Short mmCIF file of C-alpha atoms and ligand atoms in Angstrom, two decimals:
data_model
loop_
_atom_site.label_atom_id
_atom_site.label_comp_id
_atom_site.label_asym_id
_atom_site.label_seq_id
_atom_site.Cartn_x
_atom_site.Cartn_y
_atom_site.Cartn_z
CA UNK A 1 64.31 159.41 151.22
CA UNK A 2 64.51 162.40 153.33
CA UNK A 3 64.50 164.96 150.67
CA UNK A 4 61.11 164.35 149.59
CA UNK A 5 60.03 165.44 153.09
CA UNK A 6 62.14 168.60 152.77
CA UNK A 7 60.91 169.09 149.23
CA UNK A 8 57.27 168.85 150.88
CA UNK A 9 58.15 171.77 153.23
CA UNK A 10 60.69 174.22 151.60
CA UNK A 11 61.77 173.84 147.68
CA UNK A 12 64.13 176.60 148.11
CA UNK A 13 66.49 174.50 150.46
CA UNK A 14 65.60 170.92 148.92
CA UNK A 15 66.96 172.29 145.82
CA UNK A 16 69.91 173.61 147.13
CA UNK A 17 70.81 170.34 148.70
CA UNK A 18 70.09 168.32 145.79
CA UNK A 19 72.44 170.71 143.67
CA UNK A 20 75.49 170.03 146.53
CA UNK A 21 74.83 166.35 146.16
CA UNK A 22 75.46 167.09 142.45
CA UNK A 23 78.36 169.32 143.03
CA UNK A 24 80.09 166.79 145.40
CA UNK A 25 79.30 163.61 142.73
CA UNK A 26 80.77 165.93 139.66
CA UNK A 27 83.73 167.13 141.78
CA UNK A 28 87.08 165.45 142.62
CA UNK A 29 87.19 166.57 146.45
CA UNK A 30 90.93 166.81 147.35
CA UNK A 31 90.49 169.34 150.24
CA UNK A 32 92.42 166.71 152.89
CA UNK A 33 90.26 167.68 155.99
CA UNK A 34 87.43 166.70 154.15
CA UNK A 35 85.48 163.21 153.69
CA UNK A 36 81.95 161.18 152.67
CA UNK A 37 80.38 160.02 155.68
CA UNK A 38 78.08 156.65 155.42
CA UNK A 39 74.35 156.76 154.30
CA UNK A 40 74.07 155.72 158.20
CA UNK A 41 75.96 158.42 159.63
CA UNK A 42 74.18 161.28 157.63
CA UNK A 43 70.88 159.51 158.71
CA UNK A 44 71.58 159.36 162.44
CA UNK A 45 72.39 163.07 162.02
CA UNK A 46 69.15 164.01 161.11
CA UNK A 47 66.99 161.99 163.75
CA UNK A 48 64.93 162.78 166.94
CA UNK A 49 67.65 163.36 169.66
CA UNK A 50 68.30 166.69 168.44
CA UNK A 51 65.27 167.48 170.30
CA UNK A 52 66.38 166.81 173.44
CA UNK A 53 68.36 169.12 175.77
CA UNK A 54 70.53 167.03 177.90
CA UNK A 55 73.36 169.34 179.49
CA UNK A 56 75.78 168.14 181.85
CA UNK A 57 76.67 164.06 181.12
CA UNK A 58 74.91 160.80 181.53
CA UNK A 59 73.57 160.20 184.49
CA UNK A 60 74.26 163.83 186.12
CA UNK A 61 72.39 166.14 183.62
CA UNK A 62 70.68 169.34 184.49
CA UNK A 63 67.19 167.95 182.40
CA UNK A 64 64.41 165.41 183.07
CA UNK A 65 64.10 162.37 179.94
CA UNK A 66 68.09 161.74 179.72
CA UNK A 67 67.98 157.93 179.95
CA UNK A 68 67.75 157.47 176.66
CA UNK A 69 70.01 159.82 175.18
CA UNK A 70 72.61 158.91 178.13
CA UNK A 71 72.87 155.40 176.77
CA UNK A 72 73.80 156.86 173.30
CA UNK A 73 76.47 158.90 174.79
CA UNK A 74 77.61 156.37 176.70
CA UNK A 75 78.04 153.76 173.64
CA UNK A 76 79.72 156.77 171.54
CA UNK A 77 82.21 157.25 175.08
CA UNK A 78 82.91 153.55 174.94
CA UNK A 79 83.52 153.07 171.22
CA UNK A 80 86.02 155.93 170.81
CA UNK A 81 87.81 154.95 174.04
CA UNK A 82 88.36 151.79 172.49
CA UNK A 83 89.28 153.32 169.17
CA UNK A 84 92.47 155.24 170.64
CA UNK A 85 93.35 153.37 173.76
CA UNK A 86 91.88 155.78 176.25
CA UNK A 87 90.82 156.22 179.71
CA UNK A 88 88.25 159.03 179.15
CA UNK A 89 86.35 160.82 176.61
CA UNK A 90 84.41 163.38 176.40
CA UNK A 91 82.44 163.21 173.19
CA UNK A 92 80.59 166.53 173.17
CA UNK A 93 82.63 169.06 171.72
CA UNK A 94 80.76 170.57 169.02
CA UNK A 95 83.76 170.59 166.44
CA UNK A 96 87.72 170.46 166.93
CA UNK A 97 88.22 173.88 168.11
CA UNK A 98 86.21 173.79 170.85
CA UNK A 99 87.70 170.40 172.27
CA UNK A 100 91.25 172.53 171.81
CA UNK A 101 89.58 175.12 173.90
CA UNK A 102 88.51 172.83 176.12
CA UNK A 103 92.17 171.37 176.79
CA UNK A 104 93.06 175.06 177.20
CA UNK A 105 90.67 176.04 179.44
CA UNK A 106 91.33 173.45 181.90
CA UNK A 107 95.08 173.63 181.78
CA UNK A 108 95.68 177.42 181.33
CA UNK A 109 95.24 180.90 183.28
CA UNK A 110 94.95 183.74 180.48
CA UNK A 111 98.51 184.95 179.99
CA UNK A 112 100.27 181.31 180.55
CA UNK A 113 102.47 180.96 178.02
CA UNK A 114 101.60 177.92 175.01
CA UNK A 115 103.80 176.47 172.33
CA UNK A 116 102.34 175.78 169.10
CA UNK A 117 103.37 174.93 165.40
CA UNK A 118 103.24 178.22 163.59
CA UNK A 119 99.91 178.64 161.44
CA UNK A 120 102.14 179.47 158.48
CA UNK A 121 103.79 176.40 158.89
CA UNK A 122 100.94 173.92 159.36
CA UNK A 123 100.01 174.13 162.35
CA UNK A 124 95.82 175.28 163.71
CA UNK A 125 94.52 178.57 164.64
CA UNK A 126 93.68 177.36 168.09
CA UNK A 127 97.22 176.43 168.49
CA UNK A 128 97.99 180.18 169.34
CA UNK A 129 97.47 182.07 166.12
CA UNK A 130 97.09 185.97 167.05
CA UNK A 131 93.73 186.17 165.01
CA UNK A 132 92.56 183.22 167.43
CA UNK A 133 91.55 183.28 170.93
CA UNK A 134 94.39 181.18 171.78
CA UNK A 135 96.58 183.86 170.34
CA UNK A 136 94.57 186.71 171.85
CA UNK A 137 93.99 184.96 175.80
CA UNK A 138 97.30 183.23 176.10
CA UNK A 139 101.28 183.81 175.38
CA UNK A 140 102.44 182.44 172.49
CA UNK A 141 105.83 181.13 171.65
CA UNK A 142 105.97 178.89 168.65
CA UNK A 143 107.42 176.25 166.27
CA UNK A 144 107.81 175.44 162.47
CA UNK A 145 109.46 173.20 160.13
CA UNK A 146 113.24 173.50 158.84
CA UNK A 147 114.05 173.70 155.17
CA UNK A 148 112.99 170.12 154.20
CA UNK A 149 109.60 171.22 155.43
CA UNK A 150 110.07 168.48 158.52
CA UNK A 151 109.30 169.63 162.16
CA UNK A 152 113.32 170.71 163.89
CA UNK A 153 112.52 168.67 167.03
CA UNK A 154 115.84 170.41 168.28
CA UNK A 155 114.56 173.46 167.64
CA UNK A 156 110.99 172.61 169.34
CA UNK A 157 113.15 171.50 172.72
CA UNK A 158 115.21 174.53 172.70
CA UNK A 159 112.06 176.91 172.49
CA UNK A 160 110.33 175.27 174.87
CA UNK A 161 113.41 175.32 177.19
CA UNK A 162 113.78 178.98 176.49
CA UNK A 163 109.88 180.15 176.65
CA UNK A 164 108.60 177.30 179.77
CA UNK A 165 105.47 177.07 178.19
CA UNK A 166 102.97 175.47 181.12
CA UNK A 167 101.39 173.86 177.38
CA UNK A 168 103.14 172.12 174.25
CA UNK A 169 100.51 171.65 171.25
CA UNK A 170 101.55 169.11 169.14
CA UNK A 171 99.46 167.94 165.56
CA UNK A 172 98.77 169.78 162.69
CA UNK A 173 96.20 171.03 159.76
CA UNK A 174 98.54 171.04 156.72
CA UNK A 175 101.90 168.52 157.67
CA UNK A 176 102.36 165.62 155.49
CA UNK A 177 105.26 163.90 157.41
CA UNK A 178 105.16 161.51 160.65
CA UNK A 179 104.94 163.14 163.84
CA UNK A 180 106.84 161.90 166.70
CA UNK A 181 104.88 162.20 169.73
CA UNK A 182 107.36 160.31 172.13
CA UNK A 183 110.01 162.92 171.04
CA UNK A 184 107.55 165.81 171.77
CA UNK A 185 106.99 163.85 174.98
CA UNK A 186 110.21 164.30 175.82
CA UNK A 187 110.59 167.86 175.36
CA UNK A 188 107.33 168.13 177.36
CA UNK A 189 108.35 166.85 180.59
CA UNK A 190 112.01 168.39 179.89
CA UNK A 191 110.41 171.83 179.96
CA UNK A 192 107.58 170.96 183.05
CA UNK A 193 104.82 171.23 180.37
CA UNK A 194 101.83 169.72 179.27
CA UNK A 195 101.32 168.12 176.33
CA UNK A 196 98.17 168.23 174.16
CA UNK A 197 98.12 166.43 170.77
CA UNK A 198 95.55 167.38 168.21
CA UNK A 199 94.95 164.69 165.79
CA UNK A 200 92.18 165.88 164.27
CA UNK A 201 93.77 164.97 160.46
CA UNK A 202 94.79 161.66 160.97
CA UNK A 203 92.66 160.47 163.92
CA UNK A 204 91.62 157.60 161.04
CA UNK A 205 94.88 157.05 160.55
CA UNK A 206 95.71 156.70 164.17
CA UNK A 207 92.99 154.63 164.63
CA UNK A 208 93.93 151.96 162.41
CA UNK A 209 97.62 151.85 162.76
CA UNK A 210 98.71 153.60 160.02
CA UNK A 211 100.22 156.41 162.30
CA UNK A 212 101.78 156.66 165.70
CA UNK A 213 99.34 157.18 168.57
CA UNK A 214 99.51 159.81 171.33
CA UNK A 215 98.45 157.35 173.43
CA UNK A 216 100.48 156.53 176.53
CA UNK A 217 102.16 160.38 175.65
CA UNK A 218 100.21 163.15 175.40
CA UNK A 219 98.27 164.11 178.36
CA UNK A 220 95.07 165.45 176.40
CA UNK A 221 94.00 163.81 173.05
CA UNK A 222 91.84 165.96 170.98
CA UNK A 223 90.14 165.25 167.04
CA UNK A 224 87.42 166.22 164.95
CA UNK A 225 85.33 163.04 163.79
CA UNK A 226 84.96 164.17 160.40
CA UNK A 227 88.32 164.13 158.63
CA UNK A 228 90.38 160.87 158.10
CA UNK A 229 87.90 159.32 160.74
CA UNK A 230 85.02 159.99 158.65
CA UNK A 231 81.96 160.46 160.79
CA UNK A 232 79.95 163.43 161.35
CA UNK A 233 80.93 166.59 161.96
CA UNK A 234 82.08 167.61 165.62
CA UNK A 235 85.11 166.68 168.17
CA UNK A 236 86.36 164.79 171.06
CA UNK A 237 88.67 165.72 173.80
CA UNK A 238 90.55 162.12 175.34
CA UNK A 239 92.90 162.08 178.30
CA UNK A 240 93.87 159.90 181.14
CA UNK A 241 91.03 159.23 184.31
CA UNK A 242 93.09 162.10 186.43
CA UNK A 243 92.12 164.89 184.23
CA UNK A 244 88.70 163.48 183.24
CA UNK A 245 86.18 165.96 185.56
CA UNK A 246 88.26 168.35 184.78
CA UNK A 247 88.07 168.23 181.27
CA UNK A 248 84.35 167.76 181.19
CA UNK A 249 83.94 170.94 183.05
CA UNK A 250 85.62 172.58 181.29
CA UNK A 251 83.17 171.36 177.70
CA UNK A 252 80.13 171.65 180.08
CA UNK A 253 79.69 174.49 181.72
CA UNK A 254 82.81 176.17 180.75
CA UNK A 255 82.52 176.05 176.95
CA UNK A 256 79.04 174.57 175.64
CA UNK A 257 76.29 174.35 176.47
CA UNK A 258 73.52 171.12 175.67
CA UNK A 259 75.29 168.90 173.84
CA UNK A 260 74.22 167.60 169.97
CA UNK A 261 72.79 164.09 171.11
CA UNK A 262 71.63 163.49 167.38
CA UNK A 263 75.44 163.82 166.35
CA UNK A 264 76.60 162.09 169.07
CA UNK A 265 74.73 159.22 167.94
CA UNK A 266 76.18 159.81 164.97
CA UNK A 267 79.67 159.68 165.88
CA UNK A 268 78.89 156.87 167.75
CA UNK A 269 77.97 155.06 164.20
CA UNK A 270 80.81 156.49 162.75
CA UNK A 271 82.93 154.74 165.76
CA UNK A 272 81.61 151.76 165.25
CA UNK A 273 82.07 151.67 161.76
CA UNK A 274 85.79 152.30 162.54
CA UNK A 275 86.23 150.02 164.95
CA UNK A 276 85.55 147.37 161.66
CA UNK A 277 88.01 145.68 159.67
CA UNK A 278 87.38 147.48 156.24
CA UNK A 279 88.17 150.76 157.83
CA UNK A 280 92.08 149.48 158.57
CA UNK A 281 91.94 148.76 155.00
CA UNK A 282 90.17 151.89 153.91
CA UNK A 283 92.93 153.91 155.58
CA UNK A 284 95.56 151.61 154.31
CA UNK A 285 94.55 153.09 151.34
CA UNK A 286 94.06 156.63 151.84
CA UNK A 287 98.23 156.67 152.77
CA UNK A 288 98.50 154.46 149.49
CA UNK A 289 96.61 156.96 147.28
CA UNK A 290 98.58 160.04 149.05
CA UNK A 291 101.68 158.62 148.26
CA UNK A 292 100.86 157.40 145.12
CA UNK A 293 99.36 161.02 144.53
CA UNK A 294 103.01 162.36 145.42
CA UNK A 295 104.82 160.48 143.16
CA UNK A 296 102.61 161.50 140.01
CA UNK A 297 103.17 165.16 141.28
CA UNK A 298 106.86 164.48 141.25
CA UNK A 299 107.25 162.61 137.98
CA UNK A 300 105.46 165.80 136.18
CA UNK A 301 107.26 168.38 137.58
CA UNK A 302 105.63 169.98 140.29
CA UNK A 303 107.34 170.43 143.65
CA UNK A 304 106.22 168.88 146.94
CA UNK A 305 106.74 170.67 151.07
CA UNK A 306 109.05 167.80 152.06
CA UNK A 307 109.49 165.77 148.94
CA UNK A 308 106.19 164.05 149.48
CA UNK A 309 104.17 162.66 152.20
CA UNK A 310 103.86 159.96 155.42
CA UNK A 311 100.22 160.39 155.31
CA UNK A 312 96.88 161.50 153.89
CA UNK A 313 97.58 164.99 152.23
CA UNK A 314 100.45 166.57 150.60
CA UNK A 315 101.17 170.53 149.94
CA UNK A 316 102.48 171.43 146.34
CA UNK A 317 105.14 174.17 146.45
CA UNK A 318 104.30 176.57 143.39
CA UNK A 319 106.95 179.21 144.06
CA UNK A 320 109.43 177.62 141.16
CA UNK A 321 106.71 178.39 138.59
CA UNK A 322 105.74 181.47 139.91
CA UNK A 323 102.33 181.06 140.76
CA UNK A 324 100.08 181.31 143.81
CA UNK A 325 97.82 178.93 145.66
CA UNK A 326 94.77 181.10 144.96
CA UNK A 327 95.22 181.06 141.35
CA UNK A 328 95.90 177.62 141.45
CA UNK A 329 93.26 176.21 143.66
CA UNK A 330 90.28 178.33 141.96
CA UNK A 331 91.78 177.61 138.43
CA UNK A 332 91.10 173.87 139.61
CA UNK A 333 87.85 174.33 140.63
CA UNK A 334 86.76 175.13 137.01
CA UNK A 335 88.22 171.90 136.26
CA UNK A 336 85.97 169.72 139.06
CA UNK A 337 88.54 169.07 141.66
CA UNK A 338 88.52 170.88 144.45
CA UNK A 339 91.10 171.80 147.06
CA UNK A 340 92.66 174.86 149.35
CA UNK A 341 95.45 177.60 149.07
CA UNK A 342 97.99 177.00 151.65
CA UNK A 343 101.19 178.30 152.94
CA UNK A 344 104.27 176.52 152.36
CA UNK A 345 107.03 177.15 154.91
CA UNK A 346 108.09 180.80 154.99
CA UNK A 347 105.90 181.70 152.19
CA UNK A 348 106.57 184.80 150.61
CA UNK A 349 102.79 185.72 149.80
CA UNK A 350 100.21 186.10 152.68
CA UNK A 351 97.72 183.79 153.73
CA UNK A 352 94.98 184.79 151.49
CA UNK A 353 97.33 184.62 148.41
CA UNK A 354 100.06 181.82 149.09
CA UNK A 355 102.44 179.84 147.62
CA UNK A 356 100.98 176.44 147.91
CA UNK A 357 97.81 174.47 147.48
CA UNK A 358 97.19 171.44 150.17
CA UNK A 359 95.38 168.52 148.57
CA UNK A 360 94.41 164.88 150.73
CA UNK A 361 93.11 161.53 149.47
CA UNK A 362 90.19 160.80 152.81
CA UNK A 363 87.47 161.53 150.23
CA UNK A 364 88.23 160.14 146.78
CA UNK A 365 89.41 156.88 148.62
CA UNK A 366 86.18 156.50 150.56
CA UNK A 367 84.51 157.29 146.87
CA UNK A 368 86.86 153.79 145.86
CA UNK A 369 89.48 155.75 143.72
CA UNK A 370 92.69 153.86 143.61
CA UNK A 371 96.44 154.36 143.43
CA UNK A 372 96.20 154.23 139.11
CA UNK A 373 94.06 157.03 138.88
CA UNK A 374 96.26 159.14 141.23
CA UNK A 375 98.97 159.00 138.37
CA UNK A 376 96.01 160.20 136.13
CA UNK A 377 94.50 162.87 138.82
CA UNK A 378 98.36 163.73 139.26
CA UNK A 379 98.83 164.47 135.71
CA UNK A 380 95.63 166.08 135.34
CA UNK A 381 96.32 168.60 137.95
CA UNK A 382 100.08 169.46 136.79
CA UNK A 383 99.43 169.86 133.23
CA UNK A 384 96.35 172.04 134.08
CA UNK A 385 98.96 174.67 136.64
CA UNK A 386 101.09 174.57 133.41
CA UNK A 387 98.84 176.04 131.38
CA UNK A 388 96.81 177.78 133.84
CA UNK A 389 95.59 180.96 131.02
CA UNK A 390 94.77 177.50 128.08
CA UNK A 391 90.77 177.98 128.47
CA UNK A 392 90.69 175.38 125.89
CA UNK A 393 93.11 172.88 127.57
CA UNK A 394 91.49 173.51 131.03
CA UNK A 395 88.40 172.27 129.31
CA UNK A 396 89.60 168.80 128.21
CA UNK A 397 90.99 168.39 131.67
CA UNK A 398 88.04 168.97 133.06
CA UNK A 399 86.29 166.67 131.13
CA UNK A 400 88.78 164.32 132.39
CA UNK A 401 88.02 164.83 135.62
CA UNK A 402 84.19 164.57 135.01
CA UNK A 403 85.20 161.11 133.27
CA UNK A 404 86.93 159.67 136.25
CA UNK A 405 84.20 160.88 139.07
CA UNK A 406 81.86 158.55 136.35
CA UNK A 407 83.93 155.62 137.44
CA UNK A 408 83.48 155.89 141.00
CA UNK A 409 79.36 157.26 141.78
CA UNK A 410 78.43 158.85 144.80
CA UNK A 411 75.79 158.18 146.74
CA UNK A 412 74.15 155.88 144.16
CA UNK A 413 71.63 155.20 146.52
CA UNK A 414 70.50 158.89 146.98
CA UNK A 415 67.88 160.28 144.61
CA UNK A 416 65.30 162.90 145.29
N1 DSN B 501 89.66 173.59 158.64
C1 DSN B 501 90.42 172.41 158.96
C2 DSN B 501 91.32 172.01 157.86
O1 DSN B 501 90.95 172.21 156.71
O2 DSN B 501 92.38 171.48 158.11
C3 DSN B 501 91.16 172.56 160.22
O3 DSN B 501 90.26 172.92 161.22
#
């Protein structure tokens, strides 16, 4: 395997790689944006196209020796259309914020006005936060969620009435309900605006079914490939034929520059792999672990943003036990799960302390965990934020933990 060749040529780094392999086989991941690609997607990623430069797209690049690398891109273009009922795709964004950029770049003037979910309440940075180019380049009116923690589509129509954004974003990085993209359809064309729909978390899900599509609503589609849809890392901008050159300018030369043919290739693998029939049930049961995952949080005790979840993740709301989603989420860590701090809606702490921790089932479901041992990873993790200071409790929890990452290896296959 490939780490004998690394080994061969620098020890320092082959040793660091074997030690994340360990980390990631001893650790329960529940960070909800992440996953475990195939042994044939993390292959493609490290093959010979990532020495070729091939900028512009197939069949009009700016470099001699494309044929090749065009028919890869052209396969990965064709699968992902397929995938999400598209007319064009542009597969060379290097991750998810730079296919958002993309979107923007074609659509906006700096100073047009966008409207975005509010970081805070789960939306992106590149939906507008101030700390984020969108925020900094463009005018930014935005959204939330009401009480229940559920997006106030009322409240989303009458902002966008008010502000006439020339952009709506819809989609978002820590949400665990349904989103309605005909209703944020509506609102678009009510309010003479675009709409973009970032799907980055539960592109998987969308993929198989398991969530409403943008498709047929949103006039730009954008993802990462390496969440719920579980291929390498990178993104994808989709929209309809009419905005299609426009869009790829916009990537290439406006954003990027040559495109990552290597993980292009790999995303096409990943593409195929869920275009399959074991992927629908795969992310049948990433929603089945989520939910199942929500209802052991909620028979032990420990609040939920919104009650629970439609999807893959879920955000626990620790401001009724008075602790914070730092504490929380590194006090895990010690005991092999991992996940992230994360607002809940109008947290009182700021966004390096917060109120909640965000947790998603992508990665222990593609590891083969099943809904009975989210009861048990449920009432690991509550009884472990109830006695967050008991070293000595911590420790058998942790143990626990170890004990169910036993049932389910990782990687078997990959040894040094
Ligand atoms: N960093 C990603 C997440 O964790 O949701 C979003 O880009």
């Amino acid at each position: 395997m490939e780490i004998e060749i690394i080994k061969a040529a620098d020890t320092e780094i082959s040793e660091l790689i074997l030690k994340e392999l360990d980390r990631q086989r001893n650790t329960i991941e529940l960070i909800a944006s992440e996953n475990f690609t195939s042994t044939a997607v993390m292959a493609t990623c490290g093959t010979v196209p990532t020495n070729k430069y091939a900028e512009g797209k197939p069949g009009k690049r700016f470099y001699n020796g494309c044929e090749v690398v065009d028919e890869i891109e052209i396969i990965a273009q064709e699968r992902v259309k397929k995938l999400f009922g598209v007319e064009h795709a542009n597969v060379q964004p290097h991750s998810g914020a730079q296919a958002n950029m993309a979107v923007l770049l074609y659509v906006l003037k700096p100073g047009d006005k966008i409207l975005g979910m509010d970081l805070s309440n789960g939306g992106h940075l590149t939906h507008g936060s101030p700390a984020n180019f969108s925020g900094m380049y463009f005018d930014i009116a935005s959204y939330g969620v009401d009480d229940q923690g559920y997006i106030d589509y009322e409240n989303v129509e009458k902002v966008a009435l008010e502000h006439g954004p020339k952009l709506i974003i819809c989609g978002a990085s820590a949400y665990a309900r349904t989103i309605d993209f005909k209703r944020f359809k509506e609102i678009a064309d009510k309010a003479g605006a675009f709409l973009m729909a970032d799907i980055a978390h539960i592109a998987g899900l969308v993929a198989t079914g398991h969530h409403p599509s943008p498709a047929g609503y949103a006039d730009f589609i954008t993802t990462t490939t390496h969440k719920t849809l579980r291929g390498p890392r990178g993104g994808v901008v989709m929209c309809s034929k009419e905005h299609a050159a426009g869009i790829d300018k916009a990537v290439f030369p406006g954003l990027q520059g040559g495109p990552l043919e290597h993980i292009i290739a790999a995303k096409a693998v990943a593409f195929k792999e869920a275009l399959a029939p074991e992927f629908k049930e795969y992310s049948e049961n990433v929603v089945k672990n989520a939910k199942a995952l929500a209802r052991s949080f909620v028979d032990n005790g420990i609040d939920l943003v919104s009650g629970g979840t439609d999807n893959h993740l879920m955000i626990i709301d620790l401001r009724k036990l008075d602790k914070t989603g730092k504490d929380i989420s590194n006090m895990l860590e010690k005991i092999h799960i991992t996940a992230n701090k994360n607002t809940v809606p109008n947290d009182p702490k700021s966004p390096f302390v917060t109120s909640g921790v965000r947790l998603g089932t992508p990665a222990i479901t593609t590891r083969g965990f099943k809904e009975e041992d989210m009861k048990v990873i449920g009432e690991i993790i509550a009884e472990a934020i109830k006695n967050s200071e008991d070293e000595q409790k911590l420790a058998e929890l942790g143990k626990k933990s170890l004990e169910l990452c036993a049932k389910y290896p990782l990687y078997p296959d990959l040894t040094a």
